[in-house]
Amino acid sequence: MNVITKTVQLPDGRTISIETGKVAKQADGAAVLRMGNTVLLATVCAAKEAVPGTDFMPLQVDYREQYSAAGRFPGGFTKREGKASDEEILVSRLVDRALRPLFPSDYHCEVYVQVMLLSADGVDQPDALAGFAASAAMACSDIPFDYTISEVRVARINGEYVINPTFQQMADADMDLMVGATKDNIMMVEGEMKEVQEKDLIDALKAAHAAIKPMCELQDELAKELGTDKKREYDDEINDEDLRQQIKDELYKPCYEINHKALPKQERNDAYDKVLADFLEKYDAAHTDLSEEDLEEKHAEATRYYADVMRDAMRRCILDEGLRMDGRGTTDIRPIWCEVSPLPMPHGSAIFQRGETMSLTTCTLGTKLDEKLVDGVLNRGYQRFLLHYNFPPFCTGEAKAQRGVGRREIGHGHLAWRALKGQIPEDFPYTVRLVSQVLESNGSSSMATTCAGTLALMDAGVPMKKPVAGIAMGLIHNPGEEGYAILSDILGDEDHLGDMDFKTTGTRDGLTATQMDIKCDGLPFEILEKALMQAKAGREHIMNEMMKTISEPRKELKPQVPRIVALTIPKEFIGAVIGPGGKIIQQMQEDTGATITIDEADGVGKVQVSAPNKDSIDAALAKIKAIVAVPEVGEVYDGTVKSIMPYGCFVEILPGKEGLLHISEIAWKRLETVEEAGIKEGDKIKVKLLEIDPKTGKYKLSHRVLIDKPEGYVERERRPRGERGDHRPRREGGNNGGERRPRRFEHHDNAEAPKDFSDKLDHSNDVD
């Protein structure tokens, strides 16, 4: 067993180790990464031969978290890990986007990268380590790979940039970025910010890249020591250089001319397709000696070469003339059209269209019961703001069935969610769900979702802190040339054929989220900074167009929105509101038709009452306030007789709070029994709280003070307790008559002093 371990140090002194040669030795490459007590295993396997006809990089990255890593059982009936969660898919995408551009362009074998979280201490964040582990596994293999990479999280905490911060440190961060890079170039960026400036983002990228460089150098050393720096040979493409040159000579000019026509997307695609179809028809006529199978292979090759010609024609048209495929200049934004409330029944809705990209977004407001439960290995809690993004095939004119939500939809929706979530007030009582239906797509539908989401939130009356707009930027930069072009508001083809897809979202005061994928070998920070400033100008233009439709949140919620009232109650009353087994709160909901939720937070009970109408809410609030109300002397209550005793009756004046209505306080006349007043259990009776015993807290009630005193009524004087009228004096010895002898307390050294038990005596039988 040849076990090799190497370590690298983070700027704050913490270390990360990479070990290979101990486990998963049948994989093409395997590495175990450890930071503190967090451990990940990354493996990579590649097919020996490419599937015939494959003309792309078939890479699959899977990141999975084992519940045992944190000493937990999975939820659900089967008690085992199921399909990948959204969080796992998002981490997989981060790794995929950094790795994919670094495979040779002519390598088409299937490659599978798997990263598993095996141990987690809840201190260090494992998602920031997955890219490093995956690249280390690649370095331990002989799979063709141009450069090693690594990924880190960079956060700005109290003005300082921290690499791979702990979970606890993130509470104070105003930037949270994941950055993937080679030793020389940044390849991928994604994250969220609290309205920071463009310069701050550049500084964060520089800090991340400085930390990534030694990680890449470690992997290069590891590969040399293992001998895997020499990669396997492959021959995945059969090329006909004569055919390649023929297509370039004959089809470059027609492609260039199509770019000059500034056609809409579908017409432009049809024009490109016709150029290739005409060429293939001529080619087939000139090569009748080839079999049908040979012609099919030549057609596949010709299609691949033609894609390169289209790419070159588009890029040269932009670099040489500053003319884009749809006729715009490099900084021009496509025409924008917006509408709010296009749908009558959703709580909020909006359409945002920019060029040939359109999002119809709806906003739904719900109660606390609608929150999303997040039950990850290391992340447990609730989300009160949700955003779901759908990309049906018809939005690009494709004729195919719509299946389940794909990784792309999860990733694009997550970016828009990050862009908007910081602008939802924390004290807004509703759970908020946005759903974006992309109805047309030709570039940057996630940014259209961000803009439409802002409009839908304001249409629903969500009191957003500030509106948010988003834009996607592109880049054309040929290797070896000084000239380059930064493109604002890119088309789908400009994303596909260009060198960068750089999305930024923000308010008028700063950035809220970003996502960047770079497809060229090098991108100086000067170009990135220029792209950011050009993006800022584009966002401001888009924001101005959006504000022409609706400039601030609606003051009133729409009639169909359930009303919610929030209140706080003392912590000690939470149990009283809920009741044993939830009996009280369930009965209140049944009686009023309202939905009531209660949570303990910050030392108080936080209650939400929601209902379709005000009457239901008022009824529920009255019941809750009655439970938590503290009786006040002098107040009059509508009480309920709970029990009857010879000396009076007990009346419930508030839920769970009873007081004694003495027989002498029922009426102005003398009563021998309570029944004589016609009172029975369950009766309703008005009573006034006369006093609260300071020692026992018992309530003394009166009904007679609420009724008119009879004319001429004279209050009988209460006799002193010692006067018994004609009664014979008691004798010493109890029932033997005579005066009772005073009770004597004898004092002993260890005896306690006599206690005053007067507050324990029951005077309920005392009468005037």
Short mmCIF file of C-alpha atoms in Angstrom, two decimals, residues 209-640:
data_model
loop_
_atom_site.label_atom_id
_atom_site.label_comp_id
_atom_site.label_asym_id
_atom_site.label_seq_id
_atom_site.Cartn_x
_atom_site.Cartn_y
_atom_site.Cartn_z
CA HIS A 209 -7.18 33.17 -6.02
CA ALA A 210 -4.19 33.74 -3.73
CA ALA A 211 -5.43 30.89 -1.50
CA ILE A 212 -6.13 28.58 -4.46
CA LYS A 213 -2.64 28.76 -6.01
CA PRO A 214 -0.85 26.62 -3.34
CA MET A 215 -3.68 24.06 -3.55
CA CYS A 216 -3.06 23.65 -7.28
CA GLU A 217 0.70 23.40 -6.73
CA LEU A 218 0.11 20.63 -4.16
CA GLN A 219 -1.87 18.63 -6.73
CA ASP A 220 0.81 19.09 -9.39
CA GLU A 221 3.42 17.75 -6.94
CA LEU A 222 1.16 14.83 -6.06
CA ALA A 223 0.69 13.93 -9.75
CA LYS A 224 4.45 13.97 -10.38
CA GLU A 225 5.09 11.76 -7.35
CA LEU A 226 2.44 9.28 -8.53
CA GLY A 227 3.53 9.48 -12.16
CA THR A 228 0.05 10.52 -13.26
CA ASP A 229 1.28 13.78 -14.76
CA LYS A 230 1.62 11.75 -17.96
CA LYS A 231 -1.93 11.21 -19.19
CA ARG A 232 -3.39 8.33 -21.18
CA GLU A 233 -3.53 8.54 -24.94
CA TYR A 234 -6.86 8.82 -26.69
CA ASP A 235 -8.23 9.23 -30.19
CA ASP A 236 -11.84 10.31 -29.85
CA GLU A 237 -12.17 12.28 -33.10
CA ILE A 238 -11.56 11.27 -36.71
CA ASN A 239 -10.95 14.46 -38.65
CA ASP A 240 -10.93 15.14 -42.35
CA GLU A 241 -8.72 18.22 -42.65
CA ASP A 242 -9.59 18.68 -46.30
CA LEU A 243 -13.28 18.79 -45.47
CA ARG A 244 -12.60 21.16 -42.57
CA GLN A 245 -10.75 23.56 -44.87
CA GLN A 246 -13.40 23.28 -47.58
CA ILE A 247 -16.16 24.24 -45.14
CA LYS A 248 -14.12 27.16 -43.86
CA ASP A 249 -13.41 28.42 -47.37
CA GLU A 250 -16.97 28.07 -48.65
CA LEU A 251 -19.17 28.78 -45.63
CA TYR A 252 -17.36 31.47 -43.64
CA LYS A 253 -18.56 34.32 -45.85
CA PRO A 254 -22.26 33.23 -45.86
CA CYS A 255 -22.15 32.99 -42.05
CA TYR A 256 -20.59 36.43 -41.77
CA GLU A 257 -23.31 37.86 -44.00
CA ILE A 258 -26.05 36.29 -41.86
CA ASN A 259 -24.60 38.11 -38.84
CA HIS A 260 -24.92 41.39 -40.76
CA LYS A 261 -28.64 40.83 -41.34
CA ALA A 262 -29.51 41.06 -37.61
CA LEU A 263 -32.26 38.44 -37.92
CA PRO A 264 -34.47 37.22 -35.04
CA LYS A 265 -33.34 34.01 -33.36
CA GLN A 266 -35.44 31.47 -35.25
CA GLU A 267 -34.90 33.13 -38.64
CA ARG A 268 -31.18 33.33 -37.98
CA ASN A 269 -31.03 29.65 -37.03
CA ASP A 270 -33.00 28.72 -40.15
CA ALA A 271 -30.57 30.74 -42.27
CA TYR A 272 -27.56 28.99 -40.71
CA ASP A 273 -29.21 25.59 -41.18
CA LYS A 274 -29.89 26.32 -44.85
CA VAL A 275 -26.24 27.20 -45.50
CA LEU A 276 -25.14 23.84 -44.10
CA ALA A 277 -27.95 21.90 -45.83
CA ASP A 278 -27.05 23.39 -49.21
CA PHE A 279 -23.40 22.49 -48.69
CA LEU A 280 -24.17 18.89 -47.71
CA GLU A 281 -26.43 18.50 -50.73
CA LYS A 282 -23.61 19.62 -53.03
CA TYR A 283 -21.13 17.43 -51.15
CA ASP A 284 -23.31 14.32 -51.52
CA ALA A 285 -23.73 14.98 -55.24
CA ALA A 286 -19.98 15.26 -55.65
CA HIS A 287 -19.23 12.06 -53.65
CA THR A 288 -21.56 9.45 -55.08
CA ASP A 289 -18.81 6.89 -54.57
CA LEU A 290 -19.29 7.01 -50.78
CA SER A 291 -21.65 4.61 -49.05
CA GLU A 292 -24.60 5.82 -47.02
CA GLU A 293 -22.73 5.00 -43.81
CA ASP A 294 -19.66 6.95 -44.94
CA LEU A 295 -21.81 9.94 -45.91
CA GLU A 296 -23.43 9.88 -42.48
CA GLU A 297 -19.99 10.10 -40.86
CA LYS A 298 -19.00 12.95 -43.18
CA HIS A 299 -22.19 14.81 -42.31
CA ALA A 300 -21.36 14.53 -38.59
CA GLU A 301 -17.86 15.84 -39.20
CA ALA A 302 -19.15 18.64 -41.41
CA THR A 303 -21.61 19.72 -38.71
CA ARG A 304 -18.78 19.92 -36.18
CA TYR A 305 -16.55 21.96 -38.50
CA TYR A 306 -19.44 24.24 -39.41
CA ALA A 307 -19.99 25.08 -35.72
CA ASP A 308 -16.39 26.30 -35.59
CA VAL A 309 -16.95 28.42 -38.71
CA MET A 310 -20.11 30.00 -37.24
CA ARG A 311 -18.21 30.73 -34.03
CA ASP A 312 -15.33 32.38 -35.89
CA ALA A 313 -17.66 34.47 -38.08
CA MET A 314 -19.64 35.73 -35.07
CA ARG A 315 -16.51 36.57 -33.09
CA ARG A 316 -14.76 38.36 -35.95
CA CYS A 317 -17.87 40.39 -36.73
CA ILE A 318 -17.94 41.62 -33.13
CA LEU A 319 -14.19 42.18 -32.77
CA ASP A 320 -13.69 43.85 -36.14
CA GLU A 321 -16.91 45.82 -36.51
CA GLY A 322 -18.49 45.88 -33.06
CA LEU A 323 -21.62 44.34 -34.63
CA ARG A 324 -23.52 41.60 -32.81
CA MET A 325 -25.78 38.89 -34.22
CA ASP A 326 -28.96 40.87 -33.61
CA GLY A 327 -27.50 44.15 -34.85
CA ARG A 328 -26.76 45.70 -31.43
CA GLY A 329 -23.58 47.37 -30.27
CA THR A 330 -21.55 45.86 -27.44
CA THR A 331 -23.21 47.94 -24.69
CA ASP A 332 -26.78 48.00 -26.03
CA ILE A 333 -29.62 46.44 -24.02
CA ARG A 334 -32.47 44.74 -25.88
CA PRO A 335 -35.94 46.36 -25.79
CA ILE A 336 -37.72 45.83 -22.46
CA TRP A 337 -41.44 45.38 -21.87
CA CYS A 338 -43.09 44.83 -18.47
CA GLU A 339 -46.59 44.25 -17.14
CA VAL A 340 -47.91 43.67 -13.62
CA SER A 341 -51.10 41.84 -12.62
CA PRO A 342 -51.54 40.07 -15.99
CA LEU A 343 -53.28 37.25 -14.06
CA PRO A 344 -56.37 38.00 -11.94
CA MET A 345 -56.14 35.47 -9.10
CA PRO A 346 -52.48 35.03 -8.05
CA HIS A 347 -51.51 37.24 -5.12
CA GLY A 348 -48.98 38.97 -7.39
CA SER A 349 -47.90 38.45 -10.99
CA ALA A 350 -45.69 40.09 -13.59
CA ILE A 351 -44.28 39.62 -17.07
CA PHE A 352 -40.78 40.80 -17.87
CA GLN A 353 -39.54 40.62 -21.46
CA ARG A 354 -36.11 41.63 -22.69
CA GLY A 355 -35.63 40.96 -26.38
CA GLU A 356 -36.60 37.34 -27.02
CA THR A 357 -36.45 36.31 -23.37
CA MET A 358 -39.65 36.39 -21.29
CA SER A 359 -40.53 35.34 -17.75
CA LEU A 360 -44.03 35.13 -16.30
CA THR A 361 -43.58 35.13 -12.53
CA THR A 362 -46.26 34.70 -9.87
CA CYS A 363 -46.07 35.49 -6.16
CA THR A 364 -48.00 33.53 -3.53
CA LEU A 365 -48.26 34.62 0.11
CA GLY A 366 -48.81 31.96 2.74
CA THR A 367 -48.66 31.37 6.47
CA LYS A 368 -45.93 29.95 8.65
CA LEU A 369 -47.35 26.50 7.94
CA ASP A 370 -46.23 26.94 4.32
CA GLU A 371 -42.54 27.33 5.17
CA LYS A 372 -40.15 24.85 3.59
CA LEU A 373 -38.51 22.39 5.95
CA VAL A 374 -34.81 22.02 5.16
CA ASP A 375 -33.49 18.76 6.59
CA GLY A 376 -29.93 18.41 5.36
CA VAL A 377 -27.04 16.65 7.03
CA LEU A 378 -25.66 19.90 8.43
CA ASN A 379 -28.44 22.35 7.66
CA ARG A 380 -31.74 22.08 9.50
CA GLY A 381 -34.33 24.80 9.58
CA TYR A 382 -37.11 26.52 7.65
CA GLN A 383 -37.16 28.76 4.58
CA ARG A 384 -39.81 31.46 4.38
CA PHE A 385 -38.83 32.71 0.92
CA LEU A 386 -38.96 30.23 -1.97
CA LEU A 387 -38.24 30.70 -5.67
CA HIS A 388 -38.89 28.02 -8.28
CA TYR A 389 -37.76 28.35 -11.90
CA ASN A 390 -39.25 26.35 -14.78
CA PHE A 391 -37.81 26.10 -18.28
CA PRO A 392 -40.34 24.28 -20.51
CA PRO A 393 -39.12 23.06 -23.93
CA PHE A 394 -41.47 25.35 -25.87
CA CYS A 395 -39.61 28.44 -24.65
CA THR A 396 -36.83 27.61 -27.12
CA GLY A 397 -39.11 26.11 -29.77
CA GLU A 398 -38.15 22.51 -28.98
CA ALA A 399 -40.59 19.71 -29.69
CA LYS A 400 -40.09 17.40 -26.72
CA ALA A 401 -41.84 16.34 -23.54
CA GLN A 402 -41.28 18.21 -20.29
CA ARG A 403 -39.86 15.97 -17.58
CA GLY A 404 -38.97 16.66 -13.97
CA VAL A 405 -36.96 19.61 -12.74
CA GLY A 406 -33.37 19.38 -13.98
CA ARG A 407 -30.11 20.54 -12.46
CA ARG A 408 -30.05 23.61 -14.68
CA GLU A 409 -33.47 24.73 -13.42
CA ILE A 410 -32.41 24.27 -9.81
CA GLY A 411 -29.19 26.22 -10.39
CA HIS A 412 -30.78 29.14 -12.26
CA GLY A 413 -33.61 29.41 -9.76
CA HIS A 414 -31.12 29.43 -6.88
CA LEU A 415 -29.25 32.36 -8.42
CA ALA A 416 -32.46 34.43 -8.68
CA TRP A 417 -33.39 33.38 -5.12
CA ARG A 418 -30.05 34.65 -3.85
CA ALA A 419 -30.52 37.90 -5.73
CA LEU A 420 -33.87 38.67 -4.08
CA LYS A 421 -33.91 37.06 -0.65
CA GLY A 422 -32.04 39.83 1.14
CA GLN A 423 -34.72 42.34 0.16
CA ILE A 424 -37.59 40.56 1.94
CA PRO A 425 -38.08 42.24 5.35
CA GLU A 426 -37.39 39.91 8.26
CA ASP A 427 -40.55 41.03 10.07
CA PHE A 428 -42.81 40.38 7.06
CA PRO A 429 -45.22 37.77 8.49
CA TYR A 430 -45.94 35.88 5.25
CA THR A 431 -44.17 32.94 3.67
CA VAL A 432 -43.38 34.01 0.09
CA ARG A 433 -43.15 31.80 -3.00
CA LEU A 434 -42.17 33.01 -6.46
CA VAL A 435 -42.62 30.76 -9.51
CA SER A 436 -40.97 31.79 -12.78
CA GLN A 437 -42.31 30.26 -15.98
CA VAL A 438 -39.87 31.03 -18.79
CA LEU A 439 -42.12 31.53 -21.82
CA GLU A 440 -39.39 32.55 -24.26
CA SER A 441 -35.63 32.18 -23.99
CA ASN A 442 -32.76 33.66 -25.91
CA GLY A 443 -30.20 34.47 -23.26
CA SER A 444 -30.26 35.07 -19.52
CA SER A 445 -33.63 33.74 -18.40
CA SER A 446 -32.37 33.68 -14.79
CA MET A 447 -31.85 37.43 -14.94
CA ALA A 448 -35.30 37.86 -16.47
CA THR A 449 -36.60 35.82 -13.53
CA THR A 450 -34.89 38.19 -11.11
CA CYS A 451 -36.49 41.22 -12.76
CA ALA A 452 -39.93 39.60 -13.06
CA GLY A 453 -39.63 38.41 -9.45
CA THR A 454 -39.08 41.97 -8.25
CA LEU A 455 -42.14 43.18 -10.16
CA ALA A 456 -44.32 40.30 -8.88
CA LEU A 457 -43.26 40.93 -5.27
CA MET A 458 -44.16 44.61 -5.54
CA ASP A 459 -47.44 43.75 -7.27
CA ALA A 460 -48.30 41.45 -4.35
CA GLY A 461 -47.62 44.23 -1.85
CA VAL A 462 -44.50 42.67 -0.34
CA PRO A 463 -42.67 45.63 1.24
CA MET A 464 -39.32 44.99 -0.45
CA LYS A 465 -36.42 46.98 0.96
CA LYS A 466 -35.23 47.82 -2.55
CA PRO A 467 -35.99 46.54 -6.07
CA VAL A 468 -33.43 44.28 -7.76
CA ALA A 469 -32.45 43.99 -11.44
CA GLY A 470 -30.07 41.57 -13.18
CA ILE A 471 -28.01 41.37 -16.36
CA ALA A 472 -25.80 38.81 -18.10
CA MET A 473 -22.48 39.89 -19.62
CA GLY A 474 -20.36 38.15 -22.27
CA LEU A 475 -16.82 38.34 -23.59
CA ILE A 476 -15.08 37.79 -26.92
CA HIS A 477 -11.32 37.44 -26.51
CA ASN A 478 -9.21 35.47 -28.98
CA PRO A 479 -5.93 34.04 -27.63
CA GLY A 480 -2.89 36.02 -28.71
CA GLU A 481 -4.88 39.13 -29.59
CA GLU A 482 -4.91 42.32 -27.57
CA GLY A 483 -8.40 43.34 -28.60
CA TYR A 484 -11.50 42.07 -26.83
CA ALA A 485 -15.17 42.93 -26.58
CA ILE A 486 -17.38 42.93 -23.48
CA LEU A 487 -21.02 42.31 -24.36
CA SER A 488 -23.99 43.58 -22.35
CA ASP A 489 -27.19 41.52 -22.18
CA ILE A 490 -25.93 38.52 -24.13
CA LEU A 491 -27.93 36.28 -26.45
CA GLY A 492 -28.00 32.52 -26.08
CA ASP A 493 -25.63 32.08 -29.05
CA GLU A 494 -23.24 34.68 -27.60
CA ASP A 495 -23.17 32.66 -24.39
CA HIS A 496 -22.56 29.42 -26.30
CA LEU A 497 -19.95 30.79 -28.72
CA GLY A 498 -18.36 33.35 -26.39
CA ASP A 499 -15.73 33.17 -23.66
CA MET A 500 -17.66 34.28 -20.59
CA ASP A 501 -21.10 34.22 -19.00
CA PHE A 502 -21.04 36.74 -16.16
CA LYS A 503 -24.34 37.45 -14.40
CA THR A 504 -24.75 40.16 -11.76
CA THR A 505 -27.81 41.30 -9.82
CA GLY A 506 -28.19 44.28 -7.55
CA THR A 507 -30.11 47.24 -6.24
CA ARG A 508 -29.22 50.81 -7.08
CA ASP A 509 -26.83 50.72 -4.10
CA GLY A 510 -24.85 47.54 -4.70
CA LEU A 511 -24.52 43.92 -5.81
CA THR A 512 -26.70 41.18 -4.30
CA ALA A 513 -25.62 38.08 -6.28
CA THR A 514 -23.30 36.95 -9.05
CA GLN A 515 -22.50 33.92 -11.19
CA MET A 516 -19.60 33.68 -13.61
CA ASP A 517 -18.32 30.96 -15.93
CA ILE A 518 -15.14 31.61 -17.91
CA LYS A 519 -14.33 29.49 -20.94
CA CYS A 520 -11.01 30.98 -22.07
CA ASP A 521 -7.54 30.31 -20.70
CA GLY A 522 -6.89 33.68 -19.13
CA LEU A 523 -8.92 36.64 -17.99
CA PRO A 524 -7.08 39.57 -16.39
CA PHE A 525 -8.70 41.32 -13.43
CA GLU A 526 -8.72 44.53 -15.48
CA ILE A 527 -11.18 42.94 -17.93
CA LEU A 528 -13.31 41.65 -15.06
CA GLU A 529 -13.45 45.09 -13.48
CA LYS A 530 -14.45 46.69 -16.79
CA ALA A 531 -17.14 44.04 -17.28
CA LEU A 532 -18.52 44.77 -13.80
CA MET A 533 -18.76 48.50 -14.43
CA GLN A 534 -20.41 47.93 -17.83
CA ALA A 535 -22.85 45.55 -16.11
CA LYS A 536 -23.67 48.21 -13.53
CA ALA A 537 -24.66 50.66 -16.25
CA GLY A 538 -26.79 47.98 -17.92
CA ARG A 539 -28.56 47.12 -14.64
CA GLU A 540 -29.37 50.77 -14.03
CA HIS A 541 -30.96 51.01 -17.48
CA ILE A 542 -33.01 47.86 -16.87
CA MET A 543 -34.07 49.12 -13.42
CA ASN A 544 -35.29 52.40 -14.90
CA GLU A 545 -37.43 50.52 -17.42
CA MET A 546 -38.89 48.29 -14.70
CA MET A 547 -39.78 51.26 -12.49
CA LYS A 548 -41.88 52.76 -15.29
CA THR A 549 -44.33 49.86 -14.75
CA ILE A 550 -44.42 49.85 -10.94
CA SER A 551 -42.07 51.92 -8.82
CA GLU A 552 -42.91 50.72 -5.31
CA PRO A 553 -44.79 47.90 -3.56
CA ARG A 554 -48.56 48.20 -3.50
CA LYS A 555 -49.85 49.64 -0.24
CA GLU A 556 -52.65 47.09 0.09
CA LEU A 557 -52.69 43.35 -0.34
CA LYS A 558 -55.11 41.97 -2.91
CA PRO A 559 -58.50 40.77 -1.62
CA GLN A 560 -57.68 37.10 -2.20
CA VAL A 561 -54.57 37.21 0.00
CA PRO A 562 -55.10 35.61 3.42
CA ARG A 563 -54.73 38.23 6.15
CA ILE A 564 -52.15 37.64 8.84
CA VAL A 565 -51.85 39.34 12.19
CA ALA A 566 -48.74 38.77 14.27
CA LEU A 567 -48.44 39.30 18.01
CA THR A 568 -46.18 38.28 20.85
CA ILE A 569 -47.23 36.78 24.16
CA PRO A 570 -45.25 36.11 27.34
CA LYS A 571 -43.34 32.86 27.20
CA GLU A 572 -45.21 31.42 30.20
CA PHE A 573 -48.53 31.61 28.32
CA ILE A 574 -47.45 29.48 25.34
CA GLY A 575 -48.61 26.28 27.01
CA ALA A 576 -51.94 27.83 27.97
CA VAL A 577 -52.65 28.88 24.38
CA ILE A 578 -51.73 25.47 22.97
CA GLY A 579 -53.41 23.46 25.69
CA PRO A 580 -52.86 19.79 26.56
CA GLY A 581 -52.17 17.90 23.34
CA GLY A 582 -53.03 21.02 21.36
CA LYS A 583 -56.63 20.89 22.54
CA ILE A 584 -57.07 24.63 23.15
CA ILE A 585 -55.48 25.90 19.94
CA GLN A 586 -57.31 23.32 17.83
CA GLN A 587 -60.64 24.30 19.38
CA MET A 588 -59.94 27.98 18.71
CA GLN A 589 -59.19 27.21 15.05
CA GLU A 590 -62.36 25.17 14.73
CA ASP A 591 -64.49 27.87 16.36
CA THR A 592 -63.09 30.82 14.38
CA GLY A 593 -61.99 29.32 11.05
CA ALA A 594 -58.59 30.96 11.48
CA THR A 595 -55.17 29.31 11.27
CA ILE A 596 -53.05 29.87 14.38
CA THR A 597 -49.32 29.14 14.70
CA ILE A 598 -47.10 29.79 17.68
CA ASP A 599 -43.34 29.52 18.18
CA GLU A 600 -40.97 30.36 20.96
CA ALA A 601 -38.20 32.75 19.91
CA ASP A 602 -36.14 35.39 21.67
CA GLY A 603 -37.72 34.52 24.99
CA VAL A 604 -41.32 35.22 23.90
CA GLY A 605 -44.11 33.43 22.13
CA LYS A 606 -44.58 34.60 18.53
CA VAL A 607 -48.14 34.04 17.34
CA GLN A 608 -49.50 34.33 13.80
CA VAL A 609 -53.22 34.35 13.08
CA SER A 610 -54.33 34.07 9.46
CA ALA A 611 -57.76 33.86 7.87
CA PRO A 612 -59.55 34.88 4.67
CA ASN A 613 -61.61 37.52 6.49
CA LYS A 614 -61.26 40.03 9.30
CA ASP A 615 -64.05 38.59 11.46
CA SER A 616 -62.27 35.25 11.83
CA ILE A 617 -59.02 36.96 12.74
CA ASP A 618 -60.73 39.21 15.30
CA ALA A 619 -62.48 36.23 16.90
CA ALA A 620 -59.22 34.28 17.18
CA LEU A 621 -57.34 37.28 18.53
CA ALA A 622 -60.02 37.81 21.18
CA LYS A 623 -59.67 34.21 22.35
CA ILE A 624 -55.88 34.39 22.47
CA LYS A 625 -55.88 37.72 24.28
CA ALA A 626 -58.36 36.36 26.77
CA ILE A 627 -56.01 33.49 27.58
CA VAL A 628 -52.97 35.67 28.04
CA ALA A 629 -54.81 38.56 29.68
CA VAL A 630 -54.05 39.31 33.35
CA PRO A 631 -57.20 40.07 35.41
CA GLU A 632 -57.39 43.65 36.65
CA VAL A 633 -59.12 44.87 39.77
CA GLY A 634 -62.18 46.93 38.93
CA GLU A 635 -62.76 45.27 35.54
CA VAL A 636 -66.10 43.66 34.67
CA TYR A 637 -66.03 40.20 33.06
CA ASP A 638 -68.55 37.95 31.36
CA GLY A 639 -67.94 34.87 33.44
CA THR A 640 -69.06 31.25 33.34
#
